Amino acid sequence: MPVLTVNGIRINYYDDAPPAGAQNAPAVLLVMGSGGSGRAWHLHQVPALVAAGFRVISFDNRGIAPSEECPGGFGIDDLVADAAALVEELRLGPCRVAGISMGAHIAQELALSRPDLVDRLVLMATRARPDALREALCRAEMELYDQGIRLPAAYEAVVQAMQNLSPRTLDNDVQARDWLDVLELTRRSGAGYRAQLGVRVDGDRREAYRGIRAATRVVAFQDDLIAPPHLGREVADAIPGAEYELVPDCGHYGYLESPDAVNKSLVEFLRR
């Protein structure tokens, strides 16, 4: 796991290339969402992209160890600057960029502020503006943390499953038990995660996103409660020429819940 020092902090990253090597392989930067490690991409997306001939760079955003946690807090501009610095330090640009949830927020702001670094853009489970319910959920999670309330791991896993998975998965007893076991073992915690909770969409960015020039595909997940499809559609409508795709029968964790459909969309679009 190589480490780069960018913007005065350590960022842990992963560099995966086809067997023939990275020299001539087109690069893809994968940007993870809030509370997630870059290693999550390695379950499904990294193998599919490497098999398709891409060099894939994934990383742990600041806030997620072994990258620096930065418990004092940070904003979207810091996360965008980290992604830009990685592209520059590794000499990837202009490259393909794909992100999920907070990672999509980072990716779309990167494409807007540094168009020289982004060739093609995939935005999964994204949005361009805050809305009442999602903002209330975020404030409630921050309040829980700040009051020092630690929920039982089993209860937290159930809530996380119901928020992030589709009814198709939740109603399958075998799959539901497997997910609950995983979520209980990988519960999100720590000062870095709390700092990431404070990174939210600031105001309505739809008008600003009309300035994005990279070829873009927005991928929404049909049963997503955290970033519902209509908010993803707004992003696609704002970005000139953007494509929109709805993946059925999956929730906010669609990239893990329906990996074949997500990988097909990623490879097809990024290969163009």
mmCIF file of C-alpha atoms in Angstrom:
data_model
loop_
_atom_site.group_PDB
_atom_site.id
_atom_site.type_symbol
_atom_site.label_atom_id
_atom_site.label_comp_id
_atom_site.label_asym_id
_atom_site.label_seq_id
_atom_site.Cartn_x
_atom_site.Cartn_y
_atom_site.Cartn_z
ATOM 1 C CA MET A 1 0.000 0.000 0.000
ATOM 2 C CA PRO A 2 1.970 3.032 -1.232
ATOM 3 C CA VAL A 3 1.576 6.406 0.476
ATOM 4 C CA LEU A 4 1.873 9.908 -0.968
ATOM 5 C CA THR A 5 2.163 13.139 0.974
ATOM 6 C CA VAL A 6 -0.163 15.638 -0.670
ATOM 7 C CA ASN A 7 -1.444 18.943 0.688
ATOM 8 C CA GLY A 8 0.567 18.331 3.849
ATOM 9 C CA ILE A 9 -1.069 14.997 4.757
ATOM 10 C CA ARG A 10 -0.481 11.314 4.016
ATOM 11 C CA ILE A 11 -2.850 9.643 1.550
ATOM 12 C CA ASN A 12 -2.876 5.871 1.227
ATOM 13 C CA TYR A 13 -3.573 4.618 -2.289
ATOM 14 C CA TYR A 14 -3.769 1.419 -4.338
ATOM 15 C CA ASP A 15 -2.399 1.025 -7.856
ATOM 16 C CA ASP A 16 -3.644 -1.926 -9.928
ATOM 17 C CA ALA A 17 -2.716 -2.492 -13.554
ATOM 18 C CA PRO A 18 -3.260 -5.171 -16.243
ATOM 19 C CA PRO A 19 -0.656 -7.941 -16.484
ATOM 20 C CA ALA A 20 1.018 -6.117 -19.373
ATOM 21 C CA GLY A 21 1.722 -3.219 -17.002
ATOM 22 C CA ALA A 22 0.598 0.327 -16.429
ATOM 23 C CA GLN A 23 2.720 2.107 -19.007
ATOM 24 C CA ASN A 24 0.137 2.188 -21.797
ATOM 25 C CA ALA A 25 -3.039 1.387 -19.853
ATOM 26 C CA PRO A 26 -5.602 4.219 -19.601
ATOM 27 C CA ALA A 27 -5.991 5.327 -15.993
ATOM 28 C CA VAL A 28 -9.161 5.333 -13.881
ATOM 29 C CA LEU A 29 -9.350 7.081 -10.500
ATOM 30 C CA LEU A 30 -11.998 5.597 -8.168
ATOM 31 C CA VAL A 31 -13.254 7.855 -5.367
ATOM 32 C CA MET A 32 -14.993 6.293 -2.367
ATOM 33 C CA GLY A 33 -17.922 7.656 -0.371
ATOM 34 C CA SER A 34 -18.253 8.702 3.242
ATOM 35 C CA GLY A 35 -16.933 6.234 5.805
ATOM 36 C CA GLY A 36 -15.669 3.782 3.184
ATOM 37 C CA SER A 37 -12.183 2.508 2.450
ATOM 38 C CA GLY A 38 -10.807 2.507 -1.068
ATOM 39 C CA ARG A 39 -10.397 -1.248 -0.618
ATOM 40 C CA ALA A 40 -14.163 -1.631 -1.083
ATOM 41 C CA TRP A 41 -13.637 -1.049 -4.812
ATOM 42 C CA HIS A 42 -11.454 -4.161 -4.908
ATOM 43 C CA LEU A 43 -14.350 -6.537 -4.264
ATOM 44 C CA HIS A 44 -15.851 -6.028 -7.720
ATOM 45 C CA GLN A 45 -14.919 -2.884 -9.652
ATOM 46 C CA VAL A 46 -11.118 -3.053 -9.643
ATOM 47 C CA PRO A 47 -10.933 -6.644 -11.011
ATOM 48 C CA ALA A 48 -13.455 -5.810 -13.750
ATOM 49 C CA LEU A 49 -11.668 -2.627 -14.801
ATOM 50 C CA VAL A 50 -8.211 -4.239 -14.749
ATOM 51 C CA ALA A 51 -9.544 -7.131 -16.836
ATOM 52 C CA ALA A 52 -10.843 -4.527 -19.304
ATOM 53 C CA GLY A 53 -7.337 -3.109 -19.685
ATOM 54 C CA PHE A 54 -7.401 -0.136 -17.300
ATOM 55 C CA ARG A 55 -4.877 0.951 -14.723
ATOM 56 C CA VAL A 56 -6.965 1.599 -11.593
ATOM 57 C CA ILE A 57 -6.027 3.981 -8.786
ATOM 58 C CA SER A 58 -8.148 3.879 -5.648
ATOM 59 C CA PHE A 59 -7.389 5.522 -2.326
ATOM 60 C CA ASP A 60 -8.542 6.210 1.223
ATOM 61 C CA ASN A 61 -9.913 9.736 1.507
ATOM 62 C CA ARG A 62 -8.599 11.839 4.359
ATOM 63 C CA GLY A 63 -10.550 10.802 7.428
ATOM 64 C CA ILE A 64 -10.112 7.076 6.740
ATOM 65 C CA ALA A 65 -7.039 5.319 8.133
ATOM 66 C CA PRO A 66 -4.337 4.585 7.089
ATOM 67 C CA SER A 67 -4.685 7.975 5.363
ATOM 68 C CA GLU A 68 -4.587 10.799 7.889
ATOM 69 C CA GLU A 69 -7.824 11.207 9.821
ATOM 70 C CA CYS A 70 -7.649 15.001 10.126
ATOM 71 C CA PRO A 71 -9.996 14.983 13.145
ATOM 72 C CA GLY A 72 -10.057 18.774 13.234
ATOM 73 C CA GLY A 73 -12.351 18.657 10.212
ATOM 74 C CA PHE A 74 -12.168 19.458 6.518
ATOM 75 C CA GLY A 75 -14.400 20.381 3.612
ATOM 76 C CA ILE A 76 -15.150 19.341 0.085
ATOM 77 C CA ASP A 77 -12.420 21.656 -1.241
ATOM 78 C CA ASP A 78 -9.811 19.699 0.758
ATOM 79 C CA LEU A 79 -11.032 16.365 -0.605
ATOM 80 C CA VAL A 80 -11.067 17.692 -4.164
ATOM 81 C CA ALA A 81 -7.551 19.057 -3.709
ATOM 82 C CA ASP A 82 -6.386 15.629 -2.495
ATOM 83 C CA ALA A 83 -7.844 13.898 -5.563
ATOM 84 C CA ALA A 84 -6.276 16.483 -7.870
ATOM 85 C CA ALA A 85 -2.893 16.103 -6.187
ATOM 86 C CA LEU A 86 -3.027 12.318 -6.598
ATOM 87 C CA VAL A 87 -3.726 12.664 -10.317
ATOM 88 C CA GLU A 88 -0.862 15.129 -10.682
ATOM 89 C CA GLU A 89 1.658 13.243 -8.532
ATOM 90 C CA LEU A 90 0.982 9.961 -10.334
ATOM 91 C CA ARG A 91 0.865 11.732 -13.731
ATOM 92 C CA LEU A 92 -2.523 10.259 -14.592
ATOM 93 C CA GLY A 93 -4.257 13.263 -16.090
ATOM 94 C CA PRO A 94 -6.343 13.740 -17.945
ATOM 95 C CA CYS A 95 -7.894 10.503 -16.700
ATOM 96 C CA ARG A 96 -11.212 8.801 -16.211
ATOM 97 C CA VAL A 97 -12.785 9.407 -12.782
ATOM 98 C CA ALA A 98 -15.599 7.480 -11.095
ATOM 99 C CA GLY A 99 -17.045 8.162 -7.661
ATOM 100 C CA ILE A 100 -19.864 7.020 -5.423
ATOM 101 C CA SER A 101 -21.928 9.137 -3.018
ATOM 102 C CA MET A 102 -19.492 11.579 -1.354
ATOM 103 C CA GLY A 103 -16.933 10.295 -3.852
ATOM 104 C CA ALA A 104 -19.210 11.369 -6.702
ATOM 105 C CA HIS A 105 -19.488 14.802 -5.058
ATOM 106 C CA ILE A 106 -15.677 14.981 -5.039
ATOM 107 C CA ALA A 107 -15.482 13.798 -8.659
ATOM 108 C CA GLN A 108 -17.981 16.314 -10.021
ATOM 109 C CA GLU A 109 -16.340 19.203 -8.170
ATOM 110 C CA LEU A 110 -12.946 18.024 -9.468
ATOM 111 C CA ALA A 111 -14.265 17.988 -13.047
ATOM 112 C CA LEU A 112 -15.589 21.504 -12.566
ATOM 113 C CA SER A 113 -12.521 23.048 -10.913
ATOM 114 C CA ARG A 114 -9.782 21.080 -12.739
ATOM 115 C CA PRO A 115 -11.098 20.154 -16.193
ATOM 116 C CA ASP A 116 -7.520 19.541 -17.312
ATOM 117 C CA LEU A 117 -7.379 16.469 -15.055
ATOM 118 C CA VAL A 118 -10.671 14.761 -15.976
ATOM 119 C CA ASP A 119 -11.301 13.118 -19.334
ATOM 120 C CA ARG A 120 -14.468 11.150 -18.565
ATOM 121 C CA LEU A 121 -16.733 11.010 -15.511
ATOM 122 C CA VAL A 122 -19.006 8.408 -13.877
ATOM 123 C CA LEU A 123 -21.116 9.649 -10.950
ATOM 124 C CA MET A 124 -22.897 6.997 -8.882
ATOM 125 C CA ALA A 125 -25.503 7.743 -6.202
ATOM 126 C CA THR A 126 -24.951 11.464 -6.515
ATOM 127 C CA ARG A 127 -26.871 14.703 -6.077
ATOM 128 C CA ALA A 128 -26.404 18.406 -6.693
ATOM 129 C CA ARG A 129 -28.304 19.902 -3.764
ATOM 130 C CA PRO A 130 -29.269 19.208 -0.161
ATOM 131 C CA ASP A 131 -32.795 18.131 0.680
ATOM 132 C CA ALA A 132 -34.679 18.134 3.976
ATOM 133 C CA LEU A 133 -34.650 14.414 4.805
ATOM 134 C CA ARG A 134 -31.023 13.668 3.937
ATOM 135 C CA GLU A 135 -29.857 16.815 5.763
ATOM 136 C CA ALA A 136 -31.833 15.785 8.853
ATOM 137 C CA LEU A 137 -30.253 12.325 8.770
ATOM 138 C CA CYS A 138 -26.765 13.804 8.538
ATOM 139 C CA ARG A 139 -27.380 16.215 11.419
ATOM 140 C CA ALA A 140 -28.775 13.382 13.531
ATOM 141 C CA GLU A 141 -25.720 11.193 12.908
ATOM 142 C CA MET A 142 -23.372 14.042 13.830
ATOM 143 C CA GLU A 143 -25.378 14.722 17.001
ATOM 144 C CA LEU A 144 -25.171 11.067 18.011
ATOM 145 C CA TYR A 145 -21.397 11.150 17.615
ATOM 146 C CA ASP A 146 -20.931 14.490 19.364
ATOM 147 C CA GLN A 147 -22.968 13.354 22.373
ATOM 148 C CA GLY A 148 -20.775 10.285 22.722
ATOM 149 C CA ILE A 149 -23.659 7.875 22.102
ATOM 150 C CA ARG A 150 -22.449 4.460 20.989
ATOM 151 C CA LEU A 151 -25.237 2.280 19.627
ATOM 152 C CA PRO A 152 -24.966 -1.525 19.923
ATOM 153 C CA ALA A 153 -23.170 -2.906 16.887
ATOM 154 C CA ALA A 154 -26.010 -5.269 16.003
ATOM 155 C CA TYR A 155 -28.573 -2.449 16.050
ATOM 156 C CA GLU A 156 -26.335 -0.167 14.010
ATOM 157 C CA ALA A 157 -25.895 -2.926 11.415
ATOM 158 C CA VAL A 158 -29.675 -3.356 11.052
ATOM 159 C CA VAL A 159 -30.225 0.386 10.591
ATOM 160 C CA GLN A 160 -27.392 0.621 8.070
ATOM 161 C CA ALA A 161 -28.760 -2.350 6.113
ATOM 162 C CA MET A 162 -32.259 -0.864 5.953
ATOM 163 C CA GLN A 163 -30.881 2.491 4.815
ATOM 164 C CA ASN A 164 -28.503 1.200 2.159
ATOM 165 C CA LEU A 165 -29.853 -2.054 0.695
ATOM 166 C CA SER A 166 -32.807 -2.873 -1.535
ATOM 167 C CA PRO A 167 -35.924 -4.788 -0.497
ATOM 168 C CA ARG A 168 -34.792 -7.549 -2.852
ATOM 169 C CA THR A 169 -31.733 -8.131 -0.665
ATOM 170 C CA LEU A 170 -33.407 -7.481 2.688
ATOM 171 C CA ASP A 171 -36.186 -9.976 1.951
ATOM 172 C CA ASN A 172 -33.688 -12.736 1.129
ATOM 173 C CA ASP A 173 -32.840 -14.304 4.489
ATOM 174 C CA VAL A 174 -29.449 -15.678 3.418
ATOM 175 C CA GLN A 175 -28.307 -12.411 1.859
ATOM 176 C CA ALA A 176 -29.675 -10.331 4.720
ATOM 177 C CA ARG A 177 -27.805 -12.386 7.339
ATOM 178 C CA ASP A 178 -24.571 -12.135 5.342
ATOM 179 C CA TRP A 179 -24.894 -8.362 5.030
ATOM 180 C CA LEU A 180 -25.726 -7.924 8.715
ATOM 181 C CA ASP A 181 -22.622 -9.917 9.675
ATOM 182 C CA VAL A 182 -20.416 -7.786 7.420
ATOM 183 C CA LEU A 183 -21.901 -4.480 8.581
ATOM 184 C CA GLU A 184 -21.563 -5.420 12.236
ATOM 185 C CA LEU A 185 -17.887 -6.269 11.759
ATOM 186 C CA THR A 186 -17.087 -3.144 9.711
ATOM 187 C CA ARG A 187 -19.008 -0.511 11.661
ATOM 188 C CA ARG A 188 -18.014 3.079 10.929
ATOM 189 C CA SER A 189 -16.445 5.041 13.758
ATOM 190 C CA GLY A 190 -13.656 7.425 14.735
ATOM 191 C CA ALA A 191 -12.898 11.114 14.527
ATOM 192 C CA GLY A 192 -12.087 10.880 10.826
ATOM 193 C CA TYR A 193 -15.502 9.463 10.036
ATOM 194 C CA ARG A 194 -17.099 12.241 12.086
ATOM 195 C CA ALA A 195 -15.133 14.769 10.041
ATOM 196 C CA GLN A 196 -16.425 13.194 6.815
ATOM 197 C CA LEU A 197 -20.006 13.522 8.050
ATOM 198 C CA GLY A 198 -19.509 17.273 7.932
ATOM 199 C CA VAL A 199 -18.776 17.191 4.187
ATOM 200 C CA ARG A 200 -22.109 17.938 2.537
ATOM 201 C CA VAL A 201 -23.418 19.510 -0.637
ATOM 202 C CA ASP A 202 -23.354 23.238 0.029
ATOM 203 C CA GLY A 203 -26.405 24.816 -1.565
ATOM 204 C CA ASP A 204 -27.810 24.072 -4.985
ATOM 205 C CA ARG A 205 -24.946 23.286 -7.394
ATOM 206 C CA ARG A 206 -27.021 22.553 -10.489
ATOM 207 C CA GLU A 207 -26.248 25.830 -12.213
ATOM 208 C CA ALA A 208 -22.523 25.447 -11.484
ATOM 209 C CA TYR A 209 -22.490 21.919 -12.913
ATOM 210 C CA ARG A 210 -23.560 23.298 -16.282
ATOM 211 C CA GLY A 211 -19.873 24.220 -16.541
ATOM 212 C CA ILE A 212 -18.677 20.581 -16.459
ATOM 213 C CA ARG A 213 -17.279 19.654 -19.874
ATOM 214 C CA ALA A 214 -16.108 16.068 -19.312
ATOM 215 C CA ALA A 215 -18.233 13.339 -20.908
ATOM 216 C CA THR A 216 -20.412 12.161 -18.021
ATOM 217 C CA ARG A 217 -22.633 9.241 -17.074
ATOM 218 C CA VAL A 218 -24.788 9.481 -13.938
ATOM 219 C CA VAL A 219 -25.712 6.104 -12.445
ATOM 220 C CA ALA A 220 -28.579 5.995 -9.948
ATOM 221 C CA PHE A 221 -29.807 3.019 -7.916
ATOM 222 C CA GLN A 222 -33.539 2.359 -8.002
ATOM 223 C CA ASP A 223 -34.065 1.757 -4.264
ATOM 224 C CA ASP A 224 -31.505 4.269 -2.994
ATOM 225 C CA LEU A 225 -32.801 6.096 0.103
ATOM 226 C CA ILE A 226 -29.612 8.113 0.671
ATOM 227 C CA ALA A 227 -29.248 9.512 -2.858
ATOM 228 C CA PRO A 228 -32.611 8.812 -4.496
ATOM 229 C CA PRO A 229 -32.765 8.565 -8.289
ATOM 230 C CA HIS A 230 -34.563 11.871 -8.842
ATOM 231 C CA LEU A 231 -31.594 13.725 -7.321
ATOM 232 C CA GLY A 232 -29.214 11.881 -9.642
ATOM 233 C CA ARG A 233 -31.417 12.756 -12.582
ATOM 234 C CA GLU A 234 -31.052 16.437 -11.630
ATOM 235 C CA VAL A 235 -27.262 16.122 -11.900
ATOM 236 C CA ALA A 236 -27.524 14.497 -15.332
ATOM 237 C CA ASP A 237 -29.908 17.203 -16.481
ATOM 238 C CA ALA A 238 -27.510 19.915 -15.318
ATOM 239 C CA ILE A 239 -24.312 18.600 -16.953
ATOM 240 C CA PRO A 240 -24.316 19.252 -20.724
ATOM 241 C CA GLY A 241 -24.673 16.018 -22.695
ATOM 242 C CA ALA A 242 -24.634 13.787 -19.606
ATOM 243 C CA GLU A 243 -26.112 10.305 -19.802
ATOM 244 C CA TYR A 244 -28.372 8.883 -17.084
ATOM 245 C CA GLU A 245 -28.751 5.228 -16.140
ATOM 246 C CA LEU A 246 -30.980 3.661 -13.490
ATOM 247 C CA VAL A 247 -29.824 0.311 -12.066
ATOM 248 C CA PRO A 248 -32.827 -1.681 -10.774
ATOM 249 C CA ASP A 249 -33.243 -3.624 -7.534
ATOM 250 C CA CYS A 250 -30.426 -2.107 -5.530
ATOM 251 C CA GLY A 251 -29.954 0.545 -2.857
ATOM 252 C CA HIS A 252 -27.200 2.991 -1.956
ATOM 253 C CA TYR A 253 -24.671 0.158 -1.921
ATOM 254 C CA GLY A 254 -25.560 -0.656 -5.517
ATOM 255 C CA TYR A 255 -21.930 -1.016 -6.563
ATOM 256 C CA LEU A 256 -21.702 -3.931 -4.100
ATOM 257 C CA GLU A 257 -25.290 -5.143 -4.320
ATOM 258 C CA SER A 258 -25.521 -5.266 -8.152
ATOM 259 C CA PRO A 259 -21.850 -5.339 -9.195
ATOM 260 C CA ASP A 260 -22.374 -6.974 -12.591
ATOM 261 C CA ALA A 261 -24.708 -4.226 -13.780
ATOM 262 C CA VAL A 262 -22.489 -1.485 -12.353
ATOM 263 C CA ASN A 263 -19.318 -2.971 -13.833
ATOM 264 C CA LYS A 264 -20.950 -3.337 -17.252
ATOM 265 C CA SER A 265 -21.933 0.335 -17.167
ATOM 266 C CA LEU A 266 -18.495 1.457 -15.986
ATOM 267 C CA VAL A 267 -16.499 -0.524 -18.536
ATOM 268 C CA GLU A 268 -18.793 0.317 -21.438
ATOM 269 C CA PHE A 269 -18.735 4.043 -20.773
ATOM 270 C CA LEU A 270 -15.064 4.360 -19.820
ATOM 271 C CA ARG A 271 -13.925 2.388 -22.879
ATOM 272 C CA ARG A 272 -15.500 4.792 -25.370
#
